[in-house]
mmCIF file of N, CA and C in Angstrom:
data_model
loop_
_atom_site.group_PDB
_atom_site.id
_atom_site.type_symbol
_atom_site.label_atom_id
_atom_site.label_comp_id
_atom_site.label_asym_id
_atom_site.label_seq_id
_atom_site.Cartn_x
_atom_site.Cartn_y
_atom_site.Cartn_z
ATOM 1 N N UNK A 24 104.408 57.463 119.697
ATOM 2 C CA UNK A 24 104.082 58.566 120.565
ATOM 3 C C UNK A 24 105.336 59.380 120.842
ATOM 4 N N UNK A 25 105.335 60.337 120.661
ATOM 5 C CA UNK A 25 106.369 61.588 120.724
ATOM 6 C C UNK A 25 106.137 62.317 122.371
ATOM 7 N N UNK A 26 107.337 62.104 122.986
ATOM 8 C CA UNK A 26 107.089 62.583 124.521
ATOM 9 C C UNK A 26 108.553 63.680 124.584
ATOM 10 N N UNK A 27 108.193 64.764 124.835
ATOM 11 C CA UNK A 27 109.259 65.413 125.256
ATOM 12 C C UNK A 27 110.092 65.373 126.333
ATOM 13 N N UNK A 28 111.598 65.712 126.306
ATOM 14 C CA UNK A 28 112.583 65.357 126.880
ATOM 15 C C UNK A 28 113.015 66.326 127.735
ATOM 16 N N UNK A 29 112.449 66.634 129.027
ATOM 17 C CA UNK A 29 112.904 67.830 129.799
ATOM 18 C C UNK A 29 113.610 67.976 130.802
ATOM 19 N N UNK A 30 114.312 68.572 131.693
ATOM 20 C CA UNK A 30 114.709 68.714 132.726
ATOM 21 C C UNK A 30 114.787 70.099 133.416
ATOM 22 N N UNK A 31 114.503 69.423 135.137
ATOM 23 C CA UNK A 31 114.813 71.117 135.789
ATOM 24 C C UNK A 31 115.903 71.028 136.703
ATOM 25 N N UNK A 32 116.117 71.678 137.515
ATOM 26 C CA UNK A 32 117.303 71.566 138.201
ATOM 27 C C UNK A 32 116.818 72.144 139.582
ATOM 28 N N UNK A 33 116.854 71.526 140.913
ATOM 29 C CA UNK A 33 116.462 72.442 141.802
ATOM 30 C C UNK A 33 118.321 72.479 142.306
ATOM 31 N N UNK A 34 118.733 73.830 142.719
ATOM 32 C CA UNK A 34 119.706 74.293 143.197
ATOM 33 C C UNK A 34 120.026 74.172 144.596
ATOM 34 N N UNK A 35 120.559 72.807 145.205
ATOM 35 C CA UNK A 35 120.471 72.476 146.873
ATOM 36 C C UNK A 35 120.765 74.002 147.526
ATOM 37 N N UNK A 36 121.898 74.731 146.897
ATOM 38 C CA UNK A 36 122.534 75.678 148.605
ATOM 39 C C UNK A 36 121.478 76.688 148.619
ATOM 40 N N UNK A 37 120.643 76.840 147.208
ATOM 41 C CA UNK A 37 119.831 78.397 147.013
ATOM 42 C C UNK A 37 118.784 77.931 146.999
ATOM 43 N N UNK A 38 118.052 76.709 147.094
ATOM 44 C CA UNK A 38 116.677 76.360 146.802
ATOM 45 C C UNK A 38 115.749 76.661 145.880
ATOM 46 N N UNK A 39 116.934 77.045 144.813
ATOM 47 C CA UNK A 39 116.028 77.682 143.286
ATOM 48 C C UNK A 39 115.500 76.507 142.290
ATOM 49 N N UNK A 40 114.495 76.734 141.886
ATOM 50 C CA UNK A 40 113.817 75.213 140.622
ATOM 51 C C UNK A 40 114.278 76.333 139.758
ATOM 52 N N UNK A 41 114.691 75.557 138.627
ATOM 53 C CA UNK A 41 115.406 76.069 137.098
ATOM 54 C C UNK A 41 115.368 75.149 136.454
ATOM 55 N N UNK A 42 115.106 75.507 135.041
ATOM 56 C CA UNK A 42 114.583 75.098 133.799
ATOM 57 C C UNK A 42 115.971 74.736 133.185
ATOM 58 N N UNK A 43 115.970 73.344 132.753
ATOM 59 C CA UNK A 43 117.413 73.113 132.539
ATOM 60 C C UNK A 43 117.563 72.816 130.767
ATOM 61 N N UNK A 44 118.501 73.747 129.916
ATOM 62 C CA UNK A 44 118.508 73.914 128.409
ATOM 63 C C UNK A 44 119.986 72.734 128.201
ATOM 64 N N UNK A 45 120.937 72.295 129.148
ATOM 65 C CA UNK A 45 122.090 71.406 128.434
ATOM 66 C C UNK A 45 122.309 71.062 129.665
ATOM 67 N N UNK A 46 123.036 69.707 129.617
ATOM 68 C CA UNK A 46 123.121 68.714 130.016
ATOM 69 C C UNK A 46 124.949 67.801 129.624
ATOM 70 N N UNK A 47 125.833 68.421 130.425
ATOM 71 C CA UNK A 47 127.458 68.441 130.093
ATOM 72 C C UNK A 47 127.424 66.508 131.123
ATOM 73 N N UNK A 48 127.464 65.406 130.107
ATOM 74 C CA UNK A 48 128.100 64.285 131.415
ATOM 75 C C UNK A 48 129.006 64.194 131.703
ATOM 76 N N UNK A 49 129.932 64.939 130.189
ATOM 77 C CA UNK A 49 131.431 64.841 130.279
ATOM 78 C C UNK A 49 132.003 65.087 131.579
ATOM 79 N N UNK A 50 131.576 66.967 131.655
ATOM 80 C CA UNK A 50 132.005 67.672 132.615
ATOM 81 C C UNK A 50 131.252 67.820 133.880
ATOM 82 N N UNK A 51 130.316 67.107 133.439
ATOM 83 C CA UNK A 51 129.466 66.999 135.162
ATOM 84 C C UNK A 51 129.017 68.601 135.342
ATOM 85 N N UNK A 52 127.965 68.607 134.076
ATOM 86 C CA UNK A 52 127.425 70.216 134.912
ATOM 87 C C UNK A 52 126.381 70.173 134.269
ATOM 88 N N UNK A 53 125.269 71.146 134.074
ATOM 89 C CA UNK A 53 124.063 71.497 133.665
ATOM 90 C C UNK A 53 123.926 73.860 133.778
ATOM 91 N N UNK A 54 123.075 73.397 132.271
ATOM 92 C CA UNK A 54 123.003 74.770 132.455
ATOM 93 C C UNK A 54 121.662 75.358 132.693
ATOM 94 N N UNK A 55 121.150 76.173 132.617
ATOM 95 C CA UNK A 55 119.918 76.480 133.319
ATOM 96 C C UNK A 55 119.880 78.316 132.921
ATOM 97 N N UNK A 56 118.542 78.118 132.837
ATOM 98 C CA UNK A 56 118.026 79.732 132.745
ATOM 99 C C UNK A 56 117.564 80.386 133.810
ATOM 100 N N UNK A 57 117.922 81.290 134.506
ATOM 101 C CA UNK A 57 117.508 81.900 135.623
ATOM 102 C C UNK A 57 116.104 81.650 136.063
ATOM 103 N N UNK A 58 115.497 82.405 137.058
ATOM 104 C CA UNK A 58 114.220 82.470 137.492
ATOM 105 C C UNK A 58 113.321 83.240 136.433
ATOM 106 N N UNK A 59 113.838 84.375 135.702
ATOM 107 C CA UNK A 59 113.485 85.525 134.903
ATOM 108 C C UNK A 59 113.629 84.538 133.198
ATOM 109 N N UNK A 60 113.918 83.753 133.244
ATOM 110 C CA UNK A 60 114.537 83.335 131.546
ATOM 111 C C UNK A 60 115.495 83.868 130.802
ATOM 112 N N UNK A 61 116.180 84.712 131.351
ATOM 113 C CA UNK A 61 116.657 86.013 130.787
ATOM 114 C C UNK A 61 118.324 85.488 130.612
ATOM 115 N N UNK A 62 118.926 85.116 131.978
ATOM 116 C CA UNK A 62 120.054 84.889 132.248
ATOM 117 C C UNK A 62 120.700 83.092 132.062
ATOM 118 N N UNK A 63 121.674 82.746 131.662
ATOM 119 C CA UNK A 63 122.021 81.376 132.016
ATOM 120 C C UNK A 63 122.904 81.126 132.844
ATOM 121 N N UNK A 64 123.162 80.155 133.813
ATOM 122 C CA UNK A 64 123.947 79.904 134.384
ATOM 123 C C UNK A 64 124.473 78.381 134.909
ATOM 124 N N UNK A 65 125.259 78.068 135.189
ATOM 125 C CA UNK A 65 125.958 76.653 134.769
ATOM 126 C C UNK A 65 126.278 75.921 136.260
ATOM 127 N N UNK A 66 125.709 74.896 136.580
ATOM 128 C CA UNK A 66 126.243 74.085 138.108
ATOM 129 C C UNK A 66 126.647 73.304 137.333
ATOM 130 N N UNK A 67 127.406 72.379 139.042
ATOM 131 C CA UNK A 67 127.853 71.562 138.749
ATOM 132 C C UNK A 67 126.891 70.240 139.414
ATOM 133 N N UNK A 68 126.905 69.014 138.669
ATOM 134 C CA UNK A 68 125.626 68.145 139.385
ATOM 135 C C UNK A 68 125.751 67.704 140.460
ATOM 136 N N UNK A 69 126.893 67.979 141.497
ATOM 137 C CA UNK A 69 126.931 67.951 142.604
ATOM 138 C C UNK A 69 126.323 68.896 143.625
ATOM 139 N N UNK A 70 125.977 69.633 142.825
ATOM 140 C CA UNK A 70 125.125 71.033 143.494
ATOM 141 C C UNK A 70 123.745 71.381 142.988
ATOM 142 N N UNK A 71 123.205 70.410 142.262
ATOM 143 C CA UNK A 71 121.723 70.265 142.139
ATOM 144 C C UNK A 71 121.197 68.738 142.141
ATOM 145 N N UNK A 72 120.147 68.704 142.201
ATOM 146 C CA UNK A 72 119.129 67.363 141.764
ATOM 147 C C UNK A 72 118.411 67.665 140.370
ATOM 148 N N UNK A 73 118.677 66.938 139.621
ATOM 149 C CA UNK A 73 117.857 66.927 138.362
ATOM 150 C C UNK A 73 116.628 65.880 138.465
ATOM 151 N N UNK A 74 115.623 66.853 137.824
ATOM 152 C CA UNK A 74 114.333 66.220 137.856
ATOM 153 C C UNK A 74 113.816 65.646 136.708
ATOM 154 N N UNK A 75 113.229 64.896 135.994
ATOM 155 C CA UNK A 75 112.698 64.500 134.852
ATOM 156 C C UNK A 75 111.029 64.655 134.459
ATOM 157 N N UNK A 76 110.738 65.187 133.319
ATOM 158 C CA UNK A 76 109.767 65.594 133.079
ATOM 159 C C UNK A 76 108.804 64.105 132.772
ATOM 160 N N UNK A 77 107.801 64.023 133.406
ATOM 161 C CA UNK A 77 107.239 62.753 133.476
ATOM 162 C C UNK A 77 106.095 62.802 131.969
ATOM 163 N N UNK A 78 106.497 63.905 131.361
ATOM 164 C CA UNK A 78 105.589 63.418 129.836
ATOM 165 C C UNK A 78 103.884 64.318 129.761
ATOM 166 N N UNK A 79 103.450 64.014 131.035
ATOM 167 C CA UNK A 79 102.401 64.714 131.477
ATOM 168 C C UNK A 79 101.952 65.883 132.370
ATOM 169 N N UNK A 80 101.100 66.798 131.738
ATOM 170 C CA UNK A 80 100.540 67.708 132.673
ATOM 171 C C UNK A 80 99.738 67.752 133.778
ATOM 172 N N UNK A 81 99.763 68.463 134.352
ATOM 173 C CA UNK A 81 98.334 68.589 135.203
ATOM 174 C C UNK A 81 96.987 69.123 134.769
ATOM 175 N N UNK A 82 96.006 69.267 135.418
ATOM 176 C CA UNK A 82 94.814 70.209 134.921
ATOM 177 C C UNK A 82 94.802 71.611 134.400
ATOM 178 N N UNK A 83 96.099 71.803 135.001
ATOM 179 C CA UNK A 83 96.612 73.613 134.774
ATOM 180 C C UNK A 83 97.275 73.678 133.711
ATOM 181 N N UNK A 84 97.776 72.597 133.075
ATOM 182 C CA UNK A 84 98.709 72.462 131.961
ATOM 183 C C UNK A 84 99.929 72.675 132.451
ATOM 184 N N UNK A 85 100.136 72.434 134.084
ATOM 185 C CA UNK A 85 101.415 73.029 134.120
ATOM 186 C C UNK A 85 102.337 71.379 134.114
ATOM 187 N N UNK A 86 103.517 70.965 133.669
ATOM 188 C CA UNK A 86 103.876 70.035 133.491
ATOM 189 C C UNK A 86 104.646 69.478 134.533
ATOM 190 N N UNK A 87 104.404 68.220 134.512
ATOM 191 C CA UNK A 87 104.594 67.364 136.046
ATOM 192 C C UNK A 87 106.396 66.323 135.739
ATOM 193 N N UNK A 88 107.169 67.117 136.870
ATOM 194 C CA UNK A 88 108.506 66.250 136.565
ATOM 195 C C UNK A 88 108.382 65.440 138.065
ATOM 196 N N UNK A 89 109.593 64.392 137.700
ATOM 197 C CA UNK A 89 109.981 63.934 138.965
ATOM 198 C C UNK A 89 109.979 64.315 140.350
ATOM 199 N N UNK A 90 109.534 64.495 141.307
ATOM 200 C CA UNK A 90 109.942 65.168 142.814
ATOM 201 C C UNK A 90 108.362 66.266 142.843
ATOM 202 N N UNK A 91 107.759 66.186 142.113
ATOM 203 C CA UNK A 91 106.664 67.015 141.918
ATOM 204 C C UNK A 91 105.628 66.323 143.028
ATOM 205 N N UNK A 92 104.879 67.213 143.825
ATOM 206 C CA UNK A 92 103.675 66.555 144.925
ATOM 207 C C UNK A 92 102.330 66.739 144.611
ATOM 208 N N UNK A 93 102.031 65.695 143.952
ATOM 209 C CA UNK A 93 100.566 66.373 143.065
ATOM 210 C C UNK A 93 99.348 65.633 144.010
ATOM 211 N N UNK A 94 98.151 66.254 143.427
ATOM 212 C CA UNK A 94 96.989 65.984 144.466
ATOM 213 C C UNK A 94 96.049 65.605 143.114
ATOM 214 N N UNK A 95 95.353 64.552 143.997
ATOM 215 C CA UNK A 95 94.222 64.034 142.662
ATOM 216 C C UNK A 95 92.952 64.489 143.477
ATOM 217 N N UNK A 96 92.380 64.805 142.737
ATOM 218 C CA UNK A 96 90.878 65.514 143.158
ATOM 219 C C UNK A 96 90.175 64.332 143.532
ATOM 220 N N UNK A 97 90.290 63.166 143.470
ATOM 221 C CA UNK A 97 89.222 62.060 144.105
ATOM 222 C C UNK A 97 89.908 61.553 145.202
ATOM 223 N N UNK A 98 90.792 62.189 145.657
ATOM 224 C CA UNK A 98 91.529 61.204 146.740
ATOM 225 C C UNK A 98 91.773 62.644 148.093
ATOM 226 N N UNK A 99 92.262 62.549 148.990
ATOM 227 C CA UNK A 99 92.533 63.300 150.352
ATOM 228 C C UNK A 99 93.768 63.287 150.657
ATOM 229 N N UNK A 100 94.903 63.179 149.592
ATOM 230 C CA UNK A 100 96.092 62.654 150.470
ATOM 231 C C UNK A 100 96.933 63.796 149.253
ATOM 232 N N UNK A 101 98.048 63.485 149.019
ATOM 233 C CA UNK A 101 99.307 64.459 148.234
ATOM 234 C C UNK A 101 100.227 63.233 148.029
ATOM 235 N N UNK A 102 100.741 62.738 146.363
ATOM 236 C CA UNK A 102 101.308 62.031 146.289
ATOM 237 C C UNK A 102 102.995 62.549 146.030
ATOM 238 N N UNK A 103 103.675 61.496 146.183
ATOM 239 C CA UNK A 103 105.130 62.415 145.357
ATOM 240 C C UNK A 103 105.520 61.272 144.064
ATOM 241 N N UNK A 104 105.711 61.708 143.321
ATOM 242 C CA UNK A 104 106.399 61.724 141.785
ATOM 243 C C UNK A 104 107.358 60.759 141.757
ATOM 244 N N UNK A 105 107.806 59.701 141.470
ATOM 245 C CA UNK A 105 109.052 58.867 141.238
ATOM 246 C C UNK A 105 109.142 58.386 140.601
ATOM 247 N N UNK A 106 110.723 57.786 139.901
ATOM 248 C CA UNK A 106 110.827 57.385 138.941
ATOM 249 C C UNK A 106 111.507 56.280 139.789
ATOM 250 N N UNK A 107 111.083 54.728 139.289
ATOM 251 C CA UNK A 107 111.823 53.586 139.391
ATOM 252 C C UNK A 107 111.438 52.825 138.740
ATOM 253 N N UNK A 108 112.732 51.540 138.692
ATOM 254 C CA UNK A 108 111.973 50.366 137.342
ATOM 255 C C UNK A 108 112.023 51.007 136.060
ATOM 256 N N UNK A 109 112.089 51.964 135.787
ATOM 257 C CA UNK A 109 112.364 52.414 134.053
ATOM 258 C C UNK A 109 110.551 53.077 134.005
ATOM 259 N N UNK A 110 110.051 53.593 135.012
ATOM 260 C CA UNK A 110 108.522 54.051 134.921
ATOM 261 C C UNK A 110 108.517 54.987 135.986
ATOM 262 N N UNK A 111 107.834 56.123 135.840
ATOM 263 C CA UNK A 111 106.991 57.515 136.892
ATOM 264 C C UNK A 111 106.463 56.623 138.054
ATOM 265 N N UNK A 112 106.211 56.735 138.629
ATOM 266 C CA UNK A 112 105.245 56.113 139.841
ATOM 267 C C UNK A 112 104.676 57.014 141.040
ATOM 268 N N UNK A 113 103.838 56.827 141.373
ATOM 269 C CA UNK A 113 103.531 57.362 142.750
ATOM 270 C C UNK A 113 104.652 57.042 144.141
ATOM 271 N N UNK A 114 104.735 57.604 144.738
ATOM 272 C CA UNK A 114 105.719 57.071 145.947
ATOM 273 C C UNK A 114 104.920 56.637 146.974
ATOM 274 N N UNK A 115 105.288 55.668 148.118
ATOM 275 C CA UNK A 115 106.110 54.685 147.863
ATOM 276 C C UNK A 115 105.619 53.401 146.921
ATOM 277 N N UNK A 116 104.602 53.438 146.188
ATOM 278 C CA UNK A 116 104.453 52.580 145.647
ATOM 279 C C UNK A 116 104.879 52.820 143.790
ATOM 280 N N UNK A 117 106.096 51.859 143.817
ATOM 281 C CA UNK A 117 106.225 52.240 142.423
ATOM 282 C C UNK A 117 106.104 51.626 141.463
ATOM 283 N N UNK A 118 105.015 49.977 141.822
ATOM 284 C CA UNK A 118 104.550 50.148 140.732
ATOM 285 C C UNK A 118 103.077 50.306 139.871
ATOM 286 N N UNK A 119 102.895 51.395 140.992
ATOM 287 C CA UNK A 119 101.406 51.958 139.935
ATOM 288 C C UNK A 119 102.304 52.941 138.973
ATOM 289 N N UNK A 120 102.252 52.588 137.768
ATOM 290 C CA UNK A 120 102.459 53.493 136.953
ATOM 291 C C UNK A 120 101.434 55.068 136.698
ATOM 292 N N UNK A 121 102.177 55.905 136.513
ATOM 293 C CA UNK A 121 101.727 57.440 136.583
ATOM 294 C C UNK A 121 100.300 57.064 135.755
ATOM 295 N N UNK A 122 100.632 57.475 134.654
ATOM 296 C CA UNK A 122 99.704 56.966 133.695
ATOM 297 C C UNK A 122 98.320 56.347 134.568
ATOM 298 N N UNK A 123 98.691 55.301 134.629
ATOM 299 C CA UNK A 123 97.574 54.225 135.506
ATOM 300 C C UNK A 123 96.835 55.412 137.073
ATOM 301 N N UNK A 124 97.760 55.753 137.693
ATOM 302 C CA UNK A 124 97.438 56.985 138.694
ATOM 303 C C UNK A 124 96.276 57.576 138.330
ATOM 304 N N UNK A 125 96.371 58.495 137.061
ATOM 305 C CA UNK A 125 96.079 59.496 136.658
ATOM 306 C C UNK A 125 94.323 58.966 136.125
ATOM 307 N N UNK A 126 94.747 57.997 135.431
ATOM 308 C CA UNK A 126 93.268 57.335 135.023
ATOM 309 C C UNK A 126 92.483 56.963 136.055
ATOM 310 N N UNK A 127 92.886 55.661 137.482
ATOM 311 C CA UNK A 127 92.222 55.431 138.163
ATOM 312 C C UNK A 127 91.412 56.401 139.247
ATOM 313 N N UNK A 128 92.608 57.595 139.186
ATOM 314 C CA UNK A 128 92.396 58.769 140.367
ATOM 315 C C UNK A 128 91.438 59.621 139.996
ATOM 316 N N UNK A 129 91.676 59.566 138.626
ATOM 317 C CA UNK A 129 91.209 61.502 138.092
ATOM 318 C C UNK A 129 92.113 62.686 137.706
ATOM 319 N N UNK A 130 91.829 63.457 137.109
ATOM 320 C CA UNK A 130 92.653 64.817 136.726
ATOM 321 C C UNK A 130 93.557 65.183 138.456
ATOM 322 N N UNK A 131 94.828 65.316 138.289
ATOM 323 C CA UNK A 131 95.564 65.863 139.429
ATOM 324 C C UNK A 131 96.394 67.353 139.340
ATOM 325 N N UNK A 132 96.710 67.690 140.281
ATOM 326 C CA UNK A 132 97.474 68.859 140.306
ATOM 327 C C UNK A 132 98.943 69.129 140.784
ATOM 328 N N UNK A 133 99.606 69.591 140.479
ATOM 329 C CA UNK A 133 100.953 69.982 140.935
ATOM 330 C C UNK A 133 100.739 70.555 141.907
ATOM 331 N N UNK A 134 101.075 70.812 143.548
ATOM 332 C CA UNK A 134 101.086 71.857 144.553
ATOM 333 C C UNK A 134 102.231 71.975 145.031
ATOM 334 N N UNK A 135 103.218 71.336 144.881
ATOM 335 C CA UNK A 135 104.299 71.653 145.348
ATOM 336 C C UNK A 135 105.613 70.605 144.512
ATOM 337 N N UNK A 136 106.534 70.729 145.798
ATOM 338 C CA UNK A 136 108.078 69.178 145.203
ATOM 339 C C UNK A 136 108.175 68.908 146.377
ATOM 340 N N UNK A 137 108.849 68.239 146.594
ATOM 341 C CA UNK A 137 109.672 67.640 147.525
ATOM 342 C C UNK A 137 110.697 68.198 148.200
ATOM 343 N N UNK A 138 111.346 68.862 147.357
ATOM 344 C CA UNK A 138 112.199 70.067 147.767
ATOM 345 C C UNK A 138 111.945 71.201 148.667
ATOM 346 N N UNK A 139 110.909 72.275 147.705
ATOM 347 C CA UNK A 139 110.635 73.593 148.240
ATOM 348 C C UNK A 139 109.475 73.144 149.558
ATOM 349 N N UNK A 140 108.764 72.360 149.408
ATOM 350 C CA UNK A 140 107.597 71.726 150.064
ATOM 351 C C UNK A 140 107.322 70.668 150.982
ATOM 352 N N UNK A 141 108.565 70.144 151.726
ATOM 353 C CA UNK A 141 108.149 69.164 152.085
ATOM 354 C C UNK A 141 106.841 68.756 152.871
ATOM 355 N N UNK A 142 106.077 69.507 153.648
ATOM 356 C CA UNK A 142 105.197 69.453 154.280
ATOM 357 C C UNK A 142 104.155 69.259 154.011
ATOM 358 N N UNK A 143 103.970 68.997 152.183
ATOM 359 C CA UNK A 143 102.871 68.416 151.840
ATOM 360 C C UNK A 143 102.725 67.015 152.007
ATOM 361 N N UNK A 144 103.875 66.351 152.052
ATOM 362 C CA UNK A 144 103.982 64.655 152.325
ATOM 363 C C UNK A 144 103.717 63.950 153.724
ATOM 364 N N UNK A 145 103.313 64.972 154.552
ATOM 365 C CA UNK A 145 102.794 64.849 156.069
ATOM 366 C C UNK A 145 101.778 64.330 155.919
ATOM 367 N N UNK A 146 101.409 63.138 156.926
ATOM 368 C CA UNK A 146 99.838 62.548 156.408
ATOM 369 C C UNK A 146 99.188 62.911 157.172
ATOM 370 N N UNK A 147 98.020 63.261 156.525
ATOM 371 C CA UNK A 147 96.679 63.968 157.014
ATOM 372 C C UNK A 147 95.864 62.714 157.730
ATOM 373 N N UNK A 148 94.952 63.360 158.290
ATOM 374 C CA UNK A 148 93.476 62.327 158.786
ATOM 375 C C UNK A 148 92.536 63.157 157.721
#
């Protein structure tokens, strides 16, 4: 199985999500394409969180990384995205594997991160 290898970058001081094209360990930086695609520009990983693309989409096709707060249509709640153990997981439980999530739950959606959003992780009644 062939899974693509992605990363984004959310930008702590500017609160920007960016699409991340290189990956420096040497030099401790990452580069990234603007909001527009147009422009690149280079942090340093002390000044972002890198996210990991968990392999899978949502219903929208839009693709689900690490820190992502997705909602499963059979459930009432908003999960968040984690990676531990060498596997995706739901938070705080990590070890339902994503995968396993996705089957037992149903088709889910991306609505937010963790980042730009925290207020989706507030628990509802």
């Amino acid at each position: 199985m062939k899974r693509d290898i992605k990363f984004r970058a959310y930008i702590k001081d500017e609160g920007r999500l960016l699409n991340v094209n290189l990956i420096d360990f040497d030099d401790e930086y990452v580069r990234v394409w603007d909001e527009y695609g147009e422009d690149e520009e280079e942090w340093l990983f002390k000044d972002c969180e890198l996210m990991r693309y968990t392999g899978m989409d949502d219903v929208n096709g839009k693709p689900i990384y690490e820190g992502d707060i997705v909602k499963a249509y059979r459930t009432c709640k908003s999960d968040l995205i984690t990676f531990a153990n060498g596997s995706f997981g739901i938070a705080p439980d990590y070890w339902h594997s994503f995968e396993s999530f996705t089957n037992f739950y149903g088709k889910c959606e991306v609505i937010g991160n963790k980042f730009q959003n925290p207020e989706l992780l507030e628990v509802s009644e």
